[in-house]
Structures are given as structure tokens and as C-alpha cells.
Short mmCIF file of C-alpha atoms in Angstrom, two decimals:
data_model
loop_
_atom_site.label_atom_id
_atom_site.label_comp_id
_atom_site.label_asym_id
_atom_site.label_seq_id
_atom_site.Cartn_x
_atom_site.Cartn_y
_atom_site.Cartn_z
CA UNK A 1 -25.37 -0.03 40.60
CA UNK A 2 -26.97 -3.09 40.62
CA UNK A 3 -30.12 -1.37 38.58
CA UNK A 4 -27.16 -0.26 36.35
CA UNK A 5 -26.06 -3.87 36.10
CA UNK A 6 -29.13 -5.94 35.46
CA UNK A 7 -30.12 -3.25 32.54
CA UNK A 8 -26.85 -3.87 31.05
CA UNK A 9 -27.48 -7.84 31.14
CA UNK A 10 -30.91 -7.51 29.65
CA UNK A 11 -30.04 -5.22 26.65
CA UNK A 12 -27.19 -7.88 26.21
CA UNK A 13 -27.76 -9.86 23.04
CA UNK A 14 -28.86 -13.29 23.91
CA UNK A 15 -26.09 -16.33 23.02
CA UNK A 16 -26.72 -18.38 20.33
CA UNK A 17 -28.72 -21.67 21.91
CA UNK A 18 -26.77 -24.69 22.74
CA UNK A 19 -26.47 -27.11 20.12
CA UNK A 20 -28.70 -30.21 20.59
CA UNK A 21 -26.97 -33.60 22.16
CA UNK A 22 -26.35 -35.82 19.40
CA UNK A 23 -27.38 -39.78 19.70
CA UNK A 24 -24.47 -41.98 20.93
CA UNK A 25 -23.88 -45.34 19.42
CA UNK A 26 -21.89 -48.57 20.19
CA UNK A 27 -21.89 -51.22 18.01
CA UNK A 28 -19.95 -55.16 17.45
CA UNK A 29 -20.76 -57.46 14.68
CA UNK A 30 -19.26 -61.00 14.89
CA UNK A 31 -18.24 -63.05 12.13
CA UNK A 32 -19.26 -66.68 12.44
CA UNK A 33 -16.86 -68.03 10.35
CA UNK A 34 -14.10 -65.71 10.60
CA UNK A 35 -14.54 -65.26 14.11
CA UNK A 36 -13.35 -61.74 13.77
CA UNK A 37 -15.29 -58.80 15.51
CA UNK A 38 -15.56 -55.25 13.89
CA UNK A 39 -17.31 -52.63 15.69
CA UNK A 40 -17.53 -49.09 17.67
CA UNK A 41 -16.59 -48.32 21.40
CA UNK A 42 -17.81 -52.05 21.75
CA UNK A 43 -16.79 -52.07 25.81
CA UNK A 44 -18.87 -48.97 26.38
CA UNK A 45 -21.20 -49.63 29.19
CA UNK A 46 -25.04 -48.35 28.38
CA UNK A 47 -27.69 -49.67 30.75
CA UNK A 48 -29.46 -52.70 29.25
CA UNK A 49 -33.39 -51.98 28.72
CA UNK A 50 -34.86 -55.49 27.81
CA UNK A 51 -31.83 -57.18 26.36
CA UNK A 52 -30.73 -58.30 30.01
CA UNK A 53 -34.33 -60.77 29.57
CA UNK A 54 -31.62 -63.05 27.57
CA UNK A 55 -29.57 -63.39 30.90
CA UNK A 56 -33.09 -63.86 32.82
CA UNK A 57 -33.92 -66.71 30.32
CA UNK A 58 -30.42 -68.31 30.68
CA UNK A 59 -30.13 -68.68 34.17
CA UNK A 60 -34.11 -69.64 33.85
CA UNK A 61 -33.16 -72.35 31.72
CA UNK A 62 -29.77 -73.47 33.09
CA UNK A 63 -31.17 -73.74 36.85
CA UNK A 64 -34.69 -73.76 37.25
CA UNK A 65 -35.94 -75.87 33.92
CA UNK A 66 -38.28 -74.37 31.02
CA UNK A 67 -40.96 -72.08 32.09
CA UNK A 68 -44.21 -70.57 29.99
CA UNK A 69 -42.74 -67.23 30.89
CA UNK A 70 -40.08 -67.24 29.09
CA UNK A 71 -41.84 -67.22 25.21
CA UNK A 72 -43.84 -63.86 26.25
CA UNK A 73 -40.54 -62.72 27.55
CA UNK A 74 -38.50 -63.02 24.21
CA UNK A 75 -40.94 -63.10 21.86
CA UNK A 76 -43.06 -59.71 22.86
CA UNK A 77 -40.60 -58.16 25.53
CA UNK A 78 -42.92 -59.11 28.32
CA UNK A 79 -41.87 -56.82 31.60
CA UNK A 80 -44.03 -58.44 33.80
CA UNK A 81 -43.19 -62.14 32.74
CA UNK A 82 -39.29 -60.81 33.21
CA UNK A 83 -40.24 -59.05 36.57
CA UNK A 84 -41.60 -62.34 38.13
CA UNK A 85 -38.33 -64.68 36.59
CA UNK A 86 -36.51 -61.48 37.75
CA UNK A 87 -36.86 -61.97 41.74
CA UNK A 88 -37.31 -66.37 41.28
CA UNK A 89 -33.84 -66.26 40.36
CA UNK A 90 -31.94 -64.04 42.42
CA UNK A 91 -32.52 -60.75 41.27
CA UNK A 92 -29.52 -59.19 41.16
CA UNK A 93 -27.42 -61.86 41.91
CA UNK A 94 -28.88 -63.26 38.73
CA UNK A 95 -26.44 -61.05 36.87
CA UNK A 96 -23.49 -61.43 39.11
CA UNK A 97 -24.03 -65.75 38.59
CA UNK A 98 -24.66 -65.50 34.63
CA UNK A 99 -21.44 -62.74 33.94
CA UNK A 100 -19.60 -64.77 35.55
CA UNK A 101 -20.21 -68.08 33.63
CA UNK A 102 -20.32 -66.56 30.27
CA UNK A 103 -17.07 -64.32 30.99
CA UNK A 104 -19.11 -60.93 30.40
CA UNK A 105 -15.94 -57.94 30.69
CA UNK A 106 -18.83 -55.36 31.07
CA UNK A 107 -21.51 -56.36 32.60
CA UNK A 108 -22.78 -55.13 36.13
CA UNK A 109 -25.95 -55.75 38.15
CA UNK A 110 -28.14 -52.85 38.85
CA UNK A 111 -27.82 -50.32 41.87
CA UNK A 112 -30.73 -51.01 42.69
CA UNK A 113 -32.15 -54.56 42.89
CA UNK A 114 -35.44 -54.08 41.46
CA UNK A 115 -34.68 -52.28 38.05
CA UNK A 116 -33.37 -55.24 35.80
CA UNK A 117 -33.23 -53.04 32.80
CA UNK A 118 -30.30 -50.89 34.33
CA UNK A 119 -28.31 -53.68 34.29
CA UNK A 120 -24.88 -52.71 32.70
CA UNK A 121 -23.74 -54.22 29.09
CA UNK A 122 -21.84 -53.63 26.47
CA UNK A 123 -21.92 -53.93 22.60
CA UNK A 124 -19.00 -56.61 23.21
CA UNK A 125 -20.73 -58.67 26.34
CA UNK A 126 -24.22 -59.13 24.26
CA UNK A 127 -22.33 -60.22 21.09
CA UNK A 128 -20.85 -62.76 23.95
CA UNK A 129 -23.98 -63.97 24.80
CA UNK A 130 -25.36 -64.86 21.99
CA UNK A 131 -22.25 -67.05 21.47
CA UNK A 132 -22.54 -68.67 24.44
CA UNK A 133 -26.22 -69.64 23.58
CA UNK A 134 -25.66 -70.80 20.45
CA UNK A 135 -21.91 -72.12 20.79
CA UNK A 136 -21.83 -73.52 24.69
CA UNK A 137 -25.36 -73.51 25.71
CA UNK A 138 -27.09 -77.27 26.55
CA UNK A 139 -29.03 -78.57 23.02
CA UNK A 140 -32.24 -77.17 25.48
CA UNK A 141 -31.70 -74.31 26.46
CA UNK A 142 -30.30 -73.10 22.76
CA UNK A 143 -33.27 -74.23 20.82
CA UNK A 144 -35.63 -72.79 23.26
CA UNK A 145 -34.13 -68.78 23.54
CA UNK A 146 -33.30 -68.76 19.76
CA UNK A 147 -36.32 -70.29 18.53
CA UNK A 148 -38.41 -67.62 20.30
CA UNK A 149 -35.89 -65.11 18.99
CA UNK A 150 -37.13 -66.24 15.78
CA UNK A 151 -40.51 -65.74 16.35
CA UNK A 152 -40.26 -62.82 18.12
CA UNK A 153 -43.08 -60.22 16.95
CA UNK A 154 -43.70 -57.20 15.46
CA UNK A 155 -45.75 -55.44 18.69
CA UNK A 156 -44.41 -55.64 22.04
CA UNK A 157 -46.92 -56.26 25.09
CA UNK A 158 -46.78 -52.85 26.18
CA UNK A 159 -47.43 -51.63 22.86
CA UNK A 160 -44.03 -50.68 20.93
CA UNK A 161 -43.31 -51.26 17.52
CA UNK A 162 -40.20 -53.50 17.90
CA UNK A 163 -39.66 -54.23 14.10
CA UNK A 164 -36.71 -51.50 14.05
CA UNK A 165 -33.38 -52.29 13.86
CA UNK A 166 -32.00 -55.68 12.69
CA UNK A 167 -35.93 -56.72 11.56
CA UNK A 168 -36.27 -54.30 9.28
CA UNK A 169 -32.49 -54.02 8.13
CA UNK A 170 -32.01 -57.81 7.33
CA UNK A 171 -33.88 -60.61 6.21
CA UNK A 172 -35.86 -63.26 8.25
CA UNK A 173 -33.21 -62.61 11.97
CA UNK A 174 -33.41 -63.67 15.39
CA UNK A 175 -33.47 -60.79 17.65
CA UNK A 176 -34.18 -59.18 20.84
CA UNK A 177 -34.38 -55.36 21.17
CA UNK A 178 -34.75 -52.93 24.30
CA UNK A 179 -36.05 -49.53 25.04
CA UNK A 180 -36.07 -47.48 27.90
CA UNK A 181 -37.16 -43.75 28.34
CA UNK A 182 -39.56 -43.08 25.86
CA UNK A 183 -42.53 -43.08 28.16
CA UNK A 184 -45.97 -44.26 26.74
CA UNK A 185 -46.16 -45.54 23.26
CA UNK A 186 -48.29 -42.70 20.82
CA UNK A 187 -49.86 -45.02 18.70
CA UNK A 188 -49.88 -48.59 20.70
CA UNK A 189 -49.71 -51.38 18.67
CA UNK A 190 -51.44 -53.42 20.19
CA UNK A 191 -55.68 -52.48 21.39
CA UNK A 192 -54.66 -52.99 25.18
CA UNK A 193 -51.06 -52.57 26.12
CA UNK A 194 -49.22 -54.23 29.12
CA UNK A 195 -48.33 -51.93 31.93
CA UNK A 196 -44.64 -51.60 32.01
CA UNK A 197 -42.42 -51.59 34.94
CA UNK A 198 -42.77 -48.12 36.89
CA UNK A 199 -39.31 -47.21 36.08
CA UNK A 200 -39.18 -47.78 32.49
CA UNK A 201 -41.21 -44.21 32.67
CA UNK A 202 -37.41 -42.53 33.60
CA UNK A 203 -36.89 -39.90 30.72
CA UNK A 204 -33.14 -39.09 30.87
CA UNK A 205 -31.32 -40.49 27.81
CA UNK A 206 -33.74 -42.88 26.27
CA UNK A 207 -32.14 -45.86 25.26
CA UNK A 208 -33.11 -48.50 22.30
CA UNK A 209 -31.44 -51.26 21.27
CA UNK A 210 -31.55 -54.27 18.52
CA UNK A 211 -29.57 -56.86 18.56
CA UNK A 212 -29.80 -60.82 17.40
CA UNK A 213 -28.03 -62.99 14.63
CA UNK A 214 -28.58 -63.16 10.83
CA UNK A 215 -27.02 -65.29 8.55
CA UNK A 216 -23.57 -65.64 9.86
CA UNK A 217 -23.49 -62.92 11.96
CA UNK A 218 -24.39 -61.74 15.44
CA UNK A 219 -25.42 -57.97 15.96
CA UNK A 220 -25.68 -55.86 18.93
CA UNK A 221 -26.40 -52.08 18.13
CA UNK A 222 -27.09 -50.18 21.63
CA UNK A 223 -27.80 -46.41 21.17
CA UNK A 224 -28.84 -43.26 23.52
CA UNK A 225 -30.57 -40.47 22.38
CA UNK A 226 -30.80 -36.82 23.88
CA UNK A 227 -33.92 -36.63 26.22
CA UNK A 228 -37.10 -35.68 24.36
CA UNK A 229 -36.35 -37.56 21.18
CA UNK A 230 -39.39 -39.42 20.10
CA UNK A 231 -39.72 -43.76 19.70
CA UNK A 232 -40.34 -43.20 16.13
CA UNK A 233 -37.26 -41.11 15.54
CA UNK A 234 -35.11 -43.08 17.93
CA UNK A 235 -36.00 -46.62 15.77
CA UNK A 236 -35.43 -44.57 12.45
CA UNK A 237 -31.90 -43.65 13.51
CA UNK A 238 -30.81 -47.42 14.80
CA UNK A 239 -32.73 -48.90 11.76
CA UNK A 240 -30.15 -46.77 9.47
CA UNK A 241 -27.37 -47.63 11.23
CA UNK A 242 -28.09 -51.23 11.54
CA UNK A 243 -28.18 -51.07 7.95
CA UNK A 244 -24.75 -49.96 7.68
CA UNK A 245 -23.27 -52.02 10.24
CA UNK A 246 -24.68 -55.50 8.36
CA UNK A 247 -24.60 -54.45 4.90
CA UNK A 248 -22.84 -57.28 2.47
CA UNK A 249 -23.31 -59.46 5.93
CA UNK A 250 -26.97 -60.00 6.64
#
């Protein structure tokens, strides 16, 4: 019988596969001078990759005073210069302190202390800190996080192109993008890449984000992608729909 039975499963014709996961996206644009917001499942929490490095320069700034860290950290998405400001300040409780003063709905510390870029956020929350650095922050500490926004460059320190997104969909922004999950970068940008953080290696859902202001705007676009999808494919897909999301804005 049970011969019988496994016969009868393996002449059985096999099921169409399973369709492939498609990318989710959240997305909130801010108006400057309408103050209106427009956008796409904008409370959505999505882990935070290197966009929680704003937070780590805010509470840098606001407590501790300027440090040289900080330009490596926004400008080429330093993990090691975030790691160090990371465990000065708090770790998690870094997140708990800054949330709390900028009135962040989404935003949750890690589970686990060590791994700042699963910090919590939202599409809404990072649209609300860049208005807090530009609208509340101290003279300081604005001019110091946005001017290295707008110098961030085009190669990371460990090696990613980070021109995708708002760089290449708008003209001349300041902005700070994240990834997560995409393991080792193919064709490094750079001749000798940073080591990232161990658990940037994760694979499950890799996450990229952009986000920064242009013109009158602020942007945050946070996607996930099904596991296996390539950095180069990944930055296509949020390029294109950072293009829609800004167009007749940026």
C-alpha cells in the first residue's frame, strides 16, 4: 500500500512553482512649503540598515559635541565609525533617548543591543527626522549632518555603489541611504573595502533604502526585496521608484 502510494505521488504531475515574492515598498515625501505629506504605508515598520547613523549623529551632536567620526559616517556609510558612536552613546538606549525627543510613532531599538541597523523605522519617522534637523535642530548640529549629507559620495567604505535612489533620480540632494542583506559587494567600488559589521552578512529580505531632501522636499523610500535578489537589481528598482515618487518635485 504504501509502495502503491508513493508510485502514485511520483507519476503525479508536479505543481506549477510558486510565484516569486515581489519587492515591498513604503514611501513619504514632505512638502516644505505645503507641509503636506503624500506617500505609501508610510507607518510600516522595516528595520533601518544605515539610515539609523542619522539618530547616531544626533544624539552625537546634541550630547557629546562634534566628533571626526561622524563625516565617514554620513558621508561613506562608515559601519565601523557608527559601531564605535554606537556603544559611546548608549547603544540601544540611544534610540529609546532620540525617539523620544523627536516624537518618532515608529521607531524601536533593536532586540538585540549590538545590531544598530535593525533598529525599527518607518517611511513617516525618517521624513520626521530630517525635519527635526533642519527645522528644530541647534544652528550646529544642522549644518554639520546636512552638510555631510551633501557631500556624501558615490562609493561607500565597504564598497557599495550608493548613488541609487534619490542621487541618481534628482539633481544635486542631500541623502543618506542603507542596505542590509546583500552580502559582499561583486564589483567593490572602492580597491580595499571596509569590513562591515558581522551581521550585515544576514540574507533574509535584503533591505535598501534612499532617503534625503531635494529642493523643497524630503524623501524617504525604504524597500525589501525577496532573498536572493542582487545589489544591482535592488538599486535599479528603488532608483525607478524614487523617480516616480519626486517627479515635478525634485
Amino acid at each position: 500500500m504504501h509502495i502503491t502510494l508513493t508510485m502514485a505521488l511520483l507519476a503525479a504531475p508536479v505543481s506549477a512553482a510558486a510565484p516569486v515574492p515581489a519587492p515591498t515598498a513604503s514611501y513619504a515625501v514632505y512638502d516644505r512649503i505645503t507641509h503636506q505629506v503624500t506617500g505609501r504605508d508610510v507607518h510600516k515598520p522595516i528595520r533601518s540598515a544605515s539610515l539609523v547613523k542619522i539618530l547616531i549623529a544626533i544624539e552625537q551632536l546634541e550630547t557629546r559635541g562634534d566628533d571626526p567620526r561622524i563625516e565617514p559616517m554620513l558621508r561613506v556609510s562608515d559601519d565601523n565609525a557608527a559601531s564605535e558612536l554606537w556603544v559611546e552613546n548608549g547603544w540601544e538606549q540611544l534610540v529609546v533617548r532620540t525617539a523620544e525627543r523627536l516624537k518618532l510613532e515608529d521607531t524601536r531599538p533593536p532586540e538585540k543591543r549590538g545590531m544598530w541597523g535593525y533598529t525599527a523605522v518607518s517611511a513617516s519617522d525618517v521624513v520626521k527626522i530630517y525635519r527635526y534637523v533642519l527645522e528644530e535642530a541647534k544652528p550646529k548640529v544642522r549644518h554639520t549632518i546636512m552638510g555631510h549629507l551633501q557631500r556624501a559620495e558615490k562609493c561607500a567604505s565597504d564598497g557599495f555603489d550608493q548613488s541609487f535612489g534619490l542621487p541618481s533620480a534628482t539633481w544635486k540632494p542631500a541623502f543618506k541611504q542603507g542596505w542590509s542583506g546583500f552580502g559582499d559587494p561583486t564589483k567593490p567600488c572602492v580597491d580595499r573595502p571596509r569590513p562591515r559589521v558581522q551581521w550585515d552578512l544576514d540574507t533574509k529580505s535584503p533591505a535598501l533604502h534612499t532617503s534625503g531632501t531635494c529642493w523643497f522636499s524630503i524623501v524617504a523610500v525604504l524597500t525589501l526585496h525577496p532573498e536572493g535578489t542582487t545589489y544591482e537589481k535592488a538599486a535599479k528598482r528603488v532608483t525607478r521608484l524614487t523617480e516616480e515618487v519626486t517627479k515635478y518635485r525634485c
